[in-house]
Amino acid sequence: MKSKILKVLPLLLAVCMTGCGNTPPGNSSPLQTIAPVALQPGTSESPSTPTQEGSDSADPNITPEPTLAPTPEPTPEPTQTPDLGPEPTKVFESESWWLSYGEPGAQAQPRGNAKQSDLSWYGSYYLGSPDEKVVYLTFDCGYENGNTELILTALKNHNAKATFFMTGQFLETAPDLVKRILEEGHEAGNHTWNHPDMSAFTDKADFQKELDDVANLYLEITGTEIGPYYRPPEGRCTEENLRWAKDLGYHTIFWALAHVDWYTDNQPDPQESINLLTSRVSPGAVVLLHNTSQTNGAILDDLMTKWEELGYSFRPLSDLTGP
């Protein structure tokens, strides 16, 4: 009996080694781990397994990999256009833009010649959100007289971007500055070719030519399309002008803060200008300054510092209007 046990013992050891997940001596490949075959509900036997290619019968111990259905691409939701309601019937209280300010230093948004809610119907702005201490710096560039470089330097000191509204004369006489404005990351707006009273235009073709001539020369100088911003000279505008500008792809841009800086032979006192522009600033204000003003060139760096001390930051018009 003892001798029979000794003869069987090596066989039992071999079975144990190959059935316990060990690698047999002389075989460099590990044994395949076999996953159990899941039973279908209500059955007592394993489901049939498809026959493998090159064999007469399927291995009942190998679970076939499931065929995964392709994941459908999500359908993008359509962009919702805000419902602005019917077109306003009476936007402006007069044809020339004006503002009414509250208590100095209160930082309350001014009342304009039109309601921002009505202007929004045409993609037009003079104000942004009342809840953010942000100002949008804009400069009207009728011509060049030596102050634009000072303005650009001040903007760079504060890492601020502005919009320069250009006329035909500025484009013709200062093409290098036009290129520099673009190169330094600022935006260009359309201030018409001849700086006329646009509220007097009754023909859309004449209105369009004033804008197209500026846009075409700007493209010729820079190789870039002008920004979608239009400012009517002296703020003179009609509802029909707003409609035409919108049809041509422009946002009409007015302002919520300015000072009398355009008389080159009668410039305002620098300190008085700083006091005025800091006492009337308000959240979301579009600021209008002229590049021809010697006072603006002198005070802009200090003025921006004062606004920053009041908690304001500077953003480009594209943040206000959207694309």
Coordinates of N, CA and C in Angstrom, one line a residue, residues 33-113:
T33 N -6.0 33.2 -17.1 CA -7.0 33.2 -16.1 C -8.4 33.2 -16.8
I34 N -9.2 32.3 -16.4 CA -10.5 32.1 -17.1 C -11.6 32.7 -16.3
A35 N -12.3 33.6 -16.9 CA -13.4 34.2 -16.2 C -14.6 33.3 -16.2
P36 N -15.5 33.3 -15.2 CA -16.7 32.5 -15.2 C -17.7 33.0 -16.3
V37 N -18.4 32.1 -16.8 CA -19.5 32.5 -17.8 C -20.7 32.8 -17.1
A38 N -21.3 33.9 -17.3 CA -22.5 34.3 -16.6 C -23.7 33.5 -17.2
L39 N -24.6 33.2 -16.3 CA -25.8 32.5 -16.6 C -26.9 33.5 -16.9
Q40 N -27.7 33.1 -18.0 CA -28.9 33.9 -18.2 C -30.0 33.7 -17.2
P41 N -30.7 34.7 -16.8 CA -31.7 34.5 -15.8 C -32.7 33.4 -16.2
G42 N -33.0 32.6 -15.2 CA -34.0 31.5 -15.5 C -33.5 30.3 -16.2
T43 N -32.1 30.2 -16.3 CA -31.5 29.0 -17.0 C -30.6 28.4 -16.0
S44 N -30.3 27.1 -16.2 CA -29.4 26.4 -15.3 C -28.1 26.0 -16.0
E45 N -28.0 26.4 -17.3 CA -26.8 26.0 -18.0 C -26.1 27.3 -18.6
S46 N -24.8 27.2 -18.9 CA -24.1 28.3 -19.5 C -24.6 28.6 -20.9
P47 N -24.7 29.8 -21.3 CA -25.1 30.1 -22.7 C -24.0 29.6 -23.7
S48 N -24.5 29.3 -24.9 CA -23.6 28.8 -25.9 C -22.6 29.9 -26.3
T49 N -21.3 29.5 -26.6 CA -20.3 30.4 -27.0 C -20.0 30.2 -28.5
P50 N -19.8 31.3 -29.2 CA -19.5 31.2 -30.6 C -18.2 30.5 -30.9
T51 N -18.2 29.7 -31.9 CA -17.0 28.9 -32.3 C -15.9 29.8 -32.7
Q52 N -14.7 29.6 -32.2 CA -13.6 30.5 -32.6 C -13.0 30.0 -33.9
E53 N -12.5 31.0 -34.7 CA -12.0 30.8 -36.0 C -10.8 29.8 -35.9
G54 N -10.8 28.8 -36.7 CA -9.7 27.8 -36.7 C -9.8 26.7 -35.8
S55 N -11.0 26.5 -35.1 CA -11.2 25.4 -34.2 C -12.5 24.8 -34.5
D56 N -12.7 23.5 -34.2 CA -13.9 22.8 -34.5 C -15.0 23.1 -33.5
S57 N -14.7 23.5 -32.3 CA -15.7 23.8 -31.3 C -15.2 24.9 -30.5
A58 N -16.2 25.6 -29.8 CA -15.9 26.7 -29.0 C -15.4 26.3 -27.6
D59 N -14.6 27.1 -27.0 CA -14.1 26.9 -25.6 C -15.2 27.4 -24.7
P60 N -15.9 26.5 -24.0 CA -17.0 27.0 -23.1 C -16.6 27.8 -22.0
N61 N -15.2 27.9 -21.7 CA -14.8 28.7 -20.5 C -14.4 30.1 -20.9
I62 N -14.4 30.5 -22.2 CA -14.1 31.9 -22.5 C -15.3 32.7 -22.8
T63 N -15.4 33.8 -22.1 CA -16.5 34.7 -22.3 C -16.3 35.6 -23.5
P64 N -17.2 35.6 -24.5 CA -16.9 36.5 -25.7 C -17.0 38.0 -25.2
E65 N -16.2 38.9 -25.8 CA -16.3 40.3 -25.5 C -17.5 40.9 -26.1
P66 N -18.2 41.7 -25.4 CA -19.5 42.2 -25.9 C -19.2 43.2 -27.0
T67 N -20.1 43.3 -28.0 CA -20.0 44.3 -29.1 C -20.6 45.6 -28.6
L68 N -19.7 46.6 -28.5 CA -20.2 47.9 -28.0 C -20.8 48.8 -29.1
A69 N -22.0 49.2 -28.9 CA -22.7 50.1 -29.8 C -21.9 51.5 -29.8
P70 N -21.8 52.1 -31.0 CA -21.1 53.4 -31.0 C -21.9 54.5 -30.2
T71 N -21.1 55.3 -29.5 CA -21.7 56.4 -28.7 C -22.2 57.5 -29.6
P72 N -23.5 57.8 -29.6 CA -24.0 58.9 -30.5 C -23.4 60.2 -30.1
E73 N -23.1 61.0 -31.1 CA -22.6 62.4 -30.9 C -23.7 63.2 -30.3
P74 N -23.4 64.0 -29.3 CA -24.5 64.8 -28.7 C -24.9 65.9 -29.7
T75 N -26.2 66.1 -29.8 CA -26.7 67.1 -30.7 C -26.6 68.5 -30.0
P76 N -25.8 69.4 -30.6 CA -25.7 70.8 -30.0 C -27.0 71.5 -29.9
E77 N -27.2 72.1 -28.8 CA -28.4 72.9 -28.6 C -28.3 74.2 -29.4
P78 N -29.4 74.6 -30.1 CA -29.3 75.9 -30.8 C -29.1 77.1 -29.9
T79 N -28.4 78.1 -30.4 CA -28.1 79.3 -29.6 C -29.4 80.1 -29.5
Q80 N -29.7 80.4 -28.3 CA -31.0 81.1 -28.0 C -30.8 82.6 -28.2
T81 N -31.5 83.2 -29.1 CA -31.5 84.7 -29.3 C -32.4 85.4 -28.4
P82 N -31.8 86.3 -27.6 CA -32.7 87.0 -26.6 C -33.9 87.7 -27.3
D83 N -35.0 87.5 -26.6 CA -36.2 88.2 -27.2 C -36.2 89.6 -26.7
L84 N -36.0 90.6 -27.6 CA -35.9 92.0 -27.3 C -37.3 92.7 -27.4
G85 N -38.3 91.9 -27.8 CA -39.6 92.5 -28.0 C -39.7 93.3 -29.3
P86 N -40.7 94.0 -29.5 CA -40.9 94.8 -30.7 C -39.9 96.0 -30.8
E87 N -39.6 96.4 -32.0 CA -38.7 97.6 -32.2 C -39.3 98.8 -31.5
P88 N -38.4 99.5 -30.8 CA -38.9 100.7 -30.1 C -39.4 101.8 -31.1
T89 N -40.4 102.5 -30.7 CA -41.0 103.5 -31.6 C -40.4 104.9 -31.4
K90 N -39.9 105.1 -30.2 CA -39.3 106.4 -30.0 C -38.1 106.2 -29.1
V91 N -36.8 106.2 -29.6 CA -35.6 105.9 -28.9 C -35.0 107.2 -28.2
F92 N -34.8 108.2 -29.0 CA -34.1 109.4 -28.6 C -35.1 110.5 -28.2
E93 N -34.6 111.2 -27.1 CA -35.4 112.4 -26.7 C -35.0 113.6 -27.6
S94 N -33.9 113.6 -28.2 CA -33.5 114.6 -29.2 C -32.4 113.9 -30.1
E95 N -32.0 114.6 -31.1 CA -31.1 114.0 -32.1 C -29.6 114.1 -31.7
S96 N -29.3 114.8 -30.6 CA -28.0 115.0 -30.1 C -27.8 114.3 -28.8
W97 N -26.8 113.5 -28.6 CA -26.6 112.8 -27.4 C -26.3 113.7 -26.2
W98 N -27.0 113.4 -25.1 CA -26.6 114.1 -23.8 C -26.8 113.2 -22.6
L99 N -26.3 113.6 -21.5 CA -26.3 112.8 -20.3 C -26.7 113.7 -19.1
S100 N -27.4 113.0 -18.1 CA -27.7 113.7 -16.9 C -27.1 112.9 -15.7
Y101 N -26.3 113.6 -14.9 CA -25.6 112.9 -13.8 C -26.2 113.2 -12.5
G102 N -26.0 112.3 -11.5 CA -26.5 112.4 -10.2 C -25.5 113.1 -9.3
E103 N -25.6 112.8 -8.0 CA -24.7 113.4 -7.1 C -23.2 113.1 -7.4
P104 N -22.3 114.1 -7.4 CA -20.9 113.8 -7.7 C -20.3 112.8 -6.6
G105 N -19.6 111.8 -7.1 CA -19.0 110.8 -6.2 C -19.9 109.7 -5.9
A106 N -21.1 109.7 -6.3 CA -22.0 108.6 -5.9 C -21.8 107.3 -6.8
Q107 N -21.1 107.5 -7.9 CA -20.8 106.4 -8.8 C -22.1 105.7 -9.3
A108 N -23.2 106.6 -9.5 CA -24.4 106.1 -10.0 C -24.4 106.3 -11.5
Q109 N -25.0 105.3 -12.3 CA -25.0 105.4 -13.7 C -25.9 106.6 -14.2
P110 N -25.4 107.3 -15.2 CA -26.1 108.5 -15.6 C -27.3 108.1 -16.5
R111 N -28.3 109.1 -16.6 CA -29.4 108.9 -17.5 C -29.0 109.5 -18.9
G112 N -29.2 108.8 -19.9 CA -28.8 109.2 -21.2 C -30.0 109.8 -22.1
N113 N -29.6 110.1 -23.3 CA -30.6 110.6 -24.2 C -31.6 109.5 -24.7

